[in-house]
Every structure is written in structure tokens, then in C-alpha cells.
Short mmCIF file of N, CA and C in Angstrom, two decimals:
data_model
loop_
_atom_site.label_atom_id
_atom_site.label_comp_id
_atom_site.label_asym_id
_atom_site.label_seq_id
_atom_site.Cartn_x
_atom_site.Cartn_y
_atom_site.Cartn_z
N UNK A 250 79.15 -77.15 45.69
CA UNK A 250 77.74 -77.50 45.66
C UNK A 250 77.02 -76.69 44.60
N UNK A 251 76.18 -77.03 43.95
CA UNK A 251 75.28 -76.41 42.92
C UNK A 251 74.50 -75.44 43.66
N UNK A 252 74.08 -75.46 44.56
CA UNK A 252 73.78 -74.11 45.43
C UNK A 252 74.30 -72.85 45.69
N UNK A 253 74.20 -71.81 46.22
CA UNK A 253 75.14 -71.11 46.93
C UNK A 253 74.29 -71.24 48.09
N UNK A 254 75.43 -71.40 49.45
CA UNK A 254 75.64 -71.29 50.90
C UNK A 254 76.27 -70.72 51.57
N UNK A 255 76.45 -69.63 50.72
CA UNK A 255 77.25 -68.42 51.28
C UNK A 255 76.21 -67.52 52.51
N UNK A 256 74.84 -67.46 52.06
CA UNK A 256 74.16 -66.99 52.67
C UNK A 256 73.96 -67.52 54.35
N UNK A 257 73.66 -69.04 54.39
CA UNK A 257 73.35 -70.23 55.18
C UNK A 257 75.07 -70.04 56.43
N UNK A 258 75.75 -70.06 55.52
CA UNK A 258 76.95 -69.96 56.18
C UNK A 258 77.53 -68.99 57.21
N UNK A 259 77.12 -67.55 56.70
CA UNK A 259 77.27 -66.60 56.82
C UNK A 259 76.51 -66.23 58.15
N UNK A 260 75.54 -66.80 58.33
CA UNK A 260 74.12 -66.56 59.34
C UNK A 260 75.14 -67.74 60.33
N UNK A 261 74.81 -69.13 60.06
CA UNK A 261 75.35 -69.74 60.89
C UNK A 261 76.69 -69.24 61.79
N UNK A 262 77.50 -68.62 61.40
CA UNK A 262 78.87 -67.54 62.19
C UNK A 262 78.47 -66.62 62.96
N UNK A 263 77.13 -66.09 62.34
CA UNK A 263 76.65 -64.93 63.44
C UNK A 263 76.09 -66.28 64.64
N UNK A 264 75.39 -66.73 64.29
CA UNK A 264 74.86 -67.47 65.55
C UNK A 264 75.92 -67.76 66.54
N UNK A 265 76.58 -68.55 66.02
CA UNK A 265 78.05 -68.95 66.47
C UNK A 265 78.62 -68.06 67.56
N UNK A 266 78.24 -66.88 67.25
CA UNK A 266 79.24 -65.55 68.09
C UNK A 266 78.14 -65.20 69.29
N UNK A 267 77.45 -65.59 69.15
CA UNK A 267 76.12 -65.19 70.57
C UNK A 267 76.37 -66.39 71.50
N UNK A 268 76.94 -66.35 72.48
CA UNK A 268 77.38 -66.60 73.26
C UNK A 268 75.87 -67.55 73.69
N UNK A 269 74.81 -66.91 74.40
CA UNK A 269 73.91 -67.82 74.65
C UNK A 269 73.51 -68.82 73.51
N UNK A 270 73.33 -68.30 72.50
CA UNK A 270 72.93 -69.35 70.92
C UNK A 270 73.64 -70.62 71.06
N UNK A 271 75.24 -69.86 70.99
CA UNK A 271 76.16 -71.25 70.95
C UNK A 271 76.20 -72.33 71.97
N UNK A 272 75.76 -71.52 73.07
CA UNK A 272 75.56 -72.62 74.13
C UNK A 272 75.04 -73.75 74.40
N UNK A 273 73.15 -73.12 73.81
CA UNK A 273 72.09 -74.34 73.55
C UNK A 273 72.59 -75.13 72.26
N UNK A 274 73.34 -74.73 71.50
CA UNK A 274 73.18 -75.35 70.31
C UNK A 274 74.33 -76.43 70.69
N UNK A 275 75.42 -76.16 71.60
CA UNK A 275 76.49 -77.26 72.20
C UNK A 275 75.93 -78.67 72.69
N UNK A 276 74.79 -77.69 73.84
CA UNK A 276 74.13 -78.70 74.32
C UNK A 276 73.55 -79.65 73.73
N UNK A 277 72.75 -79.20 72.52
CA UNK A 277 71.91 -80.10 72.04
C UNK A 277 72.65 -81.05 70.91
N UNK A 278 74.08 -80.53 70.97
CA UNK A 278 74.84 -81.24 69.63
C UNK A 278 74.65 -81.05 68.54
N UNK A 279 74.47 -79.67 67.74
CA UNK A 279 73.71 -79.60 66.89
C UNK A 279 74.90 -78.48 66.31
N UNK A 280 75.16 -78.14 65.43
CA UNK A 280 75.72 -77.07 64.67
C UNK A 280 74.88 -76.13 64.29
N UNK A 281 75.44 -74.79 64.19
CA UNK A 281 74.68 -73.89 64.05
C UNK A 281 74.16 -73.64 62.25
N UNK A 282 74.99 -74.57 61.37
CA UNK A 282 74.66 -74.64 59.84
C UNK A 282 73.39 -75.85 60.13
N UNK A 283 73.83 -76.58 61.09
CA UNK A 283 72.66 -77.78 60.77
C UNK A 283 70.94 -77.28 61.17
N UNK A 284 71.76 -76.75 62.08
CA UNK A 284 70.39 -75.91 63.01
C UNK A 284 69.64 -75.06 61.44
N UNK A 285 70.59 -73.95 61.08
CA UNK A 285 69.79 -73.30 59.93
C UNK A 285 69.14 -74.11 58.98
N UNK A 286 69.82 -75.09 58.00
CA UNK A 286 69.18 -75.54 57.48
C UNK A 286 68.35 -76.43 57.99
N UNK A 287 67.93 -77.06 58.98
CA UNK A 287 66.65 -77.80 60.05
C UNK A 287 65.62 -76.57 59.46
N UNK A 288 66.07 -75.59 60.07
CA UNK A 288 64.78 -74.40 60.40
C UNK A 288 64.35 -74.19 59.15
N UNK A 289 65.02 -73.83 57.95
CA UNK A 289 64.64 -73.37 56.82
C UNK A 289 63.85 -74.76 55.93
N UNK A 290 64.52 -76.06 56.44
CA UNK A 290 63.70 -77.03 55.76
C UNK A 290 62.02 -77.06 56.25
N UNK A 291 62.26 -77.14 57.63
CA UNK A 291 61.19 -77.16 58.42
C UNK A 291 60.12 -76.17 58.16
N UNK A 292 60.68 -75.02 57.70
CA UNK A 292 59.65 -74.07 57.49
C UNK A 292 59.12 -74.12 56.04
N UNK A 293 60.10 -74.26 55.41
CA UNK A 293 59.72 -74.52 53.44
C UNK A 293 58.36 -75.72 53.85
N UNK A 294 58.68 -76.76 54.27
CA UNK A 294 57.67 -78.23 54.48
C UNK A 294 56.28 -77.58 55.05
N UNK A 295 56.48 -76.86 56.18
CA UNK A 295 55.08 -76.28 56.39
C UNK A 295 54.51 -75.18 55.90
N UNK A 296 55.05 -74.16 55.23
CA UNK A 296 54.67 -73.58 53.98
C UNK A 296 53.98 -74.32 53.26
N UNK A 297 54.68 -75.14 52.52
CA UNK A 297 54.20 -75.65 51.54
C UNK A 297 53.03 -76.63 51.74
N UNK A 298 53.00 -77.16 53.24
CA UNK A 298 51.70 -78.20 53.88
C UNK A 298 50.39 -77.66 54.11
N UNK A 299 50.97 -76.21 54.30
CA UNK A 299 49.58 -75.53 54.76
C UNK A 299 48.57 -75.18 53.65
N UNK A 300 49.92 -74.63 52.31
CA UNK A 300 48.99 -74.14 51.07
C UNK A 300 48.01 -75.36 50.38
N UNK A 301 48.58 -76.59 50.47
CA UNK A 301 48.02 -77.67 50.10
C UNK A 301 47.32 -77.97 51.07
N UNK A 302 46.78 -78.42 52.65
CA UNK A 302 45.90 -77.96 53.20
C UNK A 302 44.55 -77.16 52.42
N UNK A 303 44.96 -75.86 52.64
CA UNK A 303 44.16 -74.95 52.09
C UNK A 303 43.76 -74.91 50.43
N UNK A 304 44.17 -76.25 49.78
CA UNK A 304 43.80 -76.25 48.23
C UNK A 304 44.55 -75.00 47.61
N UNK A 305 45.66 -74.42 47.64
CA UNK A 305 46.06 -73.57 47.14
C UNK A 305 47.06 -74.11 46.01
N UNK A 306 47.74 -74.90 46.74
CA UNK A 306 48.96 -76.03 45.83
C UNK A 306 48.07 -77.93 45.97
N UNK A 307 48.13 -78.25 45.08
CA UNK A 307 47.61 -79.56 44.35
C UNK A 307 49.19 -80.22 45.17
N UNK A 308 50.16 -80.26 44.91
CA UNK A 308 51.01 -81.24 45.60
C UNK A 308 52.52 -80.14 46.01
N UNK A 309 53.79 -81.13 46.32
CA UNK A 309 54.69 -80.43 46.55
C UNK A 309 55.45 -79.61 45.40
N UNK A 310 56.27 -79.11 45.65
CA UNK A 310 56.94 -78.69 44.13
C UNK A 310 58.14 -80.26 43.96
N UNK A 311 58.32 -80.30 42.84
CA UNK A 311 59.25 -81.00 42.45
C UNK A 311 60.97 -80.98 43.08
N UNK A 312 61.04 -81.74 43.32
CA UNK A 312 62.68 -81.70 44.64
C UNK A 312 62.30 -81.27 45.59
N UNK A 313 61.19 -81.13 46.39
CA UNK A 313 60.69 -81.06 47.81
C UNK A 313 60.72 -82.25 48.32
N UNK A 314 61.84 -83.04 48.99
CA UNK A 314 61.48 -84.18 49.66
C UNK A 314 60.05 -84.80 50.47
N UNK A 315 59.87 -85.81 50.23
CA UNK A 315 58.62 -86.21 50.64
C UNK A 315 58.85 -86.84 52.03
N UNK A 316 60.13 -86.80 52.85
CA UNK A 316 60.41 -87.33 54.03
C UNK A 316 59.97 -86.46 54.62
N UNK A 317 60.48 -85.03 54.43
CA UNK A 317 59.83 -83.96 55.21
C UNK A 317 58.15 -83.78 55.29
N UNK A 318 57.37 -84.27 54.15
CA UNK A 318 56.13 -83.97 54.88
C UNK A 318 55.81 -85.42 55.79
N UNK A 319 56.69 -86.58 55.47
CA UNK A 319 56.03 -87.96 56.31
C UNK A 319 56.18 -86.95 57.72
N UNK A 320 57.51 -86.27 58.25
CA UNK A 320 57.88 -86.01 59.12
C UNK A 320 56.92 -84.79 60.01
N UNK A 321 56.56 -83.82 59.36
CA UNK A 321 55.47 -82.93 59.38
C UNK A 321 54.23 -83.87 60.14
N UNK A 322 53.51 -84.55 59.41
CA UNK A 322 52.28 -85.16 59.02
C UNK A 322 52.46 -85.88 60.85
N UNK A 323 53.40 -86.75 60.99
CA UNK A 323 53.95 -87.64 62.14
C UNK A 323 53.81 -86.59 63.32
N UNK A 324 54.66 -85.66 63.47
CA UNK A 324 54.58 -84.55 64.78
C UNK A 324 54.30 -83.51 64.59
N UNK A 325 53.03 -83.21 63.99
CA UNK A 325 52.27 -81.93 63.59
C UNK A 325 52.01 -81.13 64.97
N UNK A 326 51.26 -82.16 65.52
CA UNK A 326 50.82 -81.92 66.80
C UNK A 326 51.86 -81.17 67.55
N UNK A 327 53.13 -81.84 68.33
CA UNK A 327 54.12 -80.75 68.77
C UNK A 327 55.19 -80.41 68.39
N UNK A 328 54.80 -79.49 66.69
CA UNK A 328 55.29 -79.03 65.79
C UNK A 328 54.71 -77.09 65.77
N UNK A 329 53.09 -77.63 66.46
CA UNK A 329 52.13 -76.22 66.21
C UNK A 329 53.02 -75.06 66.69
N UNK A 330 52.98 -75.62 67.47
CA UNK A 330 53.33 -74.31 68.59
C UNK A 330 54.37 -73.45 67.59
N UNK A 331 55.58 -73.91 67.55
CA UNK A 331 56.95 -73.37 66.44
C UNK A 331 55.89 -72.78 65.15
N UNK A 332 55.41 -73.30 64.65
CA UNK A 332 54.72 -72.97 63.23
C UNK A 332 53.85 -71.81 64.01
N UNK A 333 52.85 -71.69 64.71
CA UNK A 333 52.20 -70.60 65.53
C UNK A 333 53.26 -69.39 65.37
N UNK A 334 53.66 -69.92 65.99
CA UNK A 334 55.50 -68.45 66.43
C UNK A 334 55.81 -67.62 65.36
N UNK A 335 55.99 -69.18 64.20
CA UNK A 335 56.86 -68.32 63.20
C UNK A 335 56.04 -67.24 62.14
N UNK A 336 54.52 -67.94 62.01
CA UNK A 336 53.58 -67.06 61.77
C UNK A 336 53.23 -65.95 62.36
N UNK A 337 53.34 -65.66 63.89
CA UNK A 337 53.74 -64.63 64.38
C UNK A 337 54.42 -63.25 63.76
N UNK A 338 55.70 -64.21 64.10
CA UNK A 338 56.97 -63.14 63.72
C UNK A 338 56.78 -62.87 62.23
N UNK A 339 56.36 -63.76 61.44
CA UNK A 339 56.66 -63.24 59.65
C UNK A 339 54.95 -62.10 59.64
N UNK A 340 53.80 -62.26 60.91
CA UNK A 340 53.17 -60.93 60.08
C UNK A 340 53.91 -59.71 60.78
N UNK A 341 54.30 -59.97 61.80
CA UNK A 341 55.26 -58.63 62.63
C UNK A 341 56.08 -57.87 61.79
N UNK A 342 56.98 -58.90 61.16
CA UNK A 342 58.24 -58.74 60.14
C UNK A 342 57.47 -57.96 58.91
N UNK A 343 56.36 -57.88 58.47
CA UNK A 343 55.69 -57.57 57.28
C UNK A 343 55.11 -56.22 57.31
N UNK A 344 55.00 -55.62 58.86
CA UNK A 344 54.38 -54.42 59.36
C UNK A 344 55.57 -53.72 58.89
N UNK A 345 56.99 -53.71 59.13
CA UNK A 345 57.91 -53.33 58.74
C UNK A 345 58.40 -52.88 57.32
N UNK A 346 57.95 -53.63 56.72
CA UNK A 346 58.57 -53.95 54.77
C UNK A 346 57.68 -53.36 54.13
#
């Protein structure tokens, strides 16, 4: 792949090894690479929804799929909550750095 996913990969194995992680993620049928990249798409899309929102960015960047914001835009509503969270944790994470 023209990428590297060494990183993506690497995370997904740790998940893998947490016994509760792997569990829900059985349940739900979901792989723990698919799961990462879900989360990381999901979060790039509302990043990027909010700054445009807020007039900061005029549109997406270029190779930002535009399915992801139809998808955003569609279940924003019970989407908040997760986006709430993760804003959470990233100013928590920032007290740190």
C-alpha cells in the first residue's frame, strides 16, 4: 500500500490482546484494524466538519472522502455524544504534553 500501516497494525494487536476489547469487538463482528481505521476516519471527518462549521476551513482537504461527511451530516445527532468524549480525552491528553 502507498501508506504505511505499520502503525494502524501494530495498535490493532494490542487491542487484540485485551481480552475484554477482543470480546466486544467479536461480538460486534468487527476487527480490531477495521475498528481503528472506523475511529481514525470518523474522527479526521469531524475534525475537519467542525473547522468548517466554525469558518476555519472553506471545504475538505483534497482525498477526504465526501461519503464520510454525507455520513457525519446523516447521524450527527447520535454521533455527539462519541465526538463530546473524544474532545474530552484530547484536552485531558494535552494537560500532559
Amino acid at each position: 500500500t502507498p501508506r504505511d500501516t505499520r502503525g494502524i497494525d501494530a495498535t490493532a494487536k494490542e487491542l487484540e490482546r485485551l481480552p475484554e476489547v477482543a470480546a466486544v469487538l467479536k461480538a460486534n463482528g468487527i476487527s480490531a484494524r477495521d475498528y481503528m481505521l472506523t475511529t481514525m476516519s470518523l474522527f479526521s471527518t469531524t475534525v475537519t466538519f467542525d473547522l468548517i462549521a466554525k469558518g476555519r476551513l472553506r471545504e475538505a482537504p483534497p482525498g477526504m472522502p465526501t461519503h464520510n461527511f454525507e455520513f457525519l451530516k446523516a447521524n450527527h445527532k447520535e454521533l455527539e455524544p462519541l465526538v463530546a468524549e473524544w474532545k474530552k480525552n484530547r484536552e485531558e491528553i494535552a494537560k500532559y504534553q
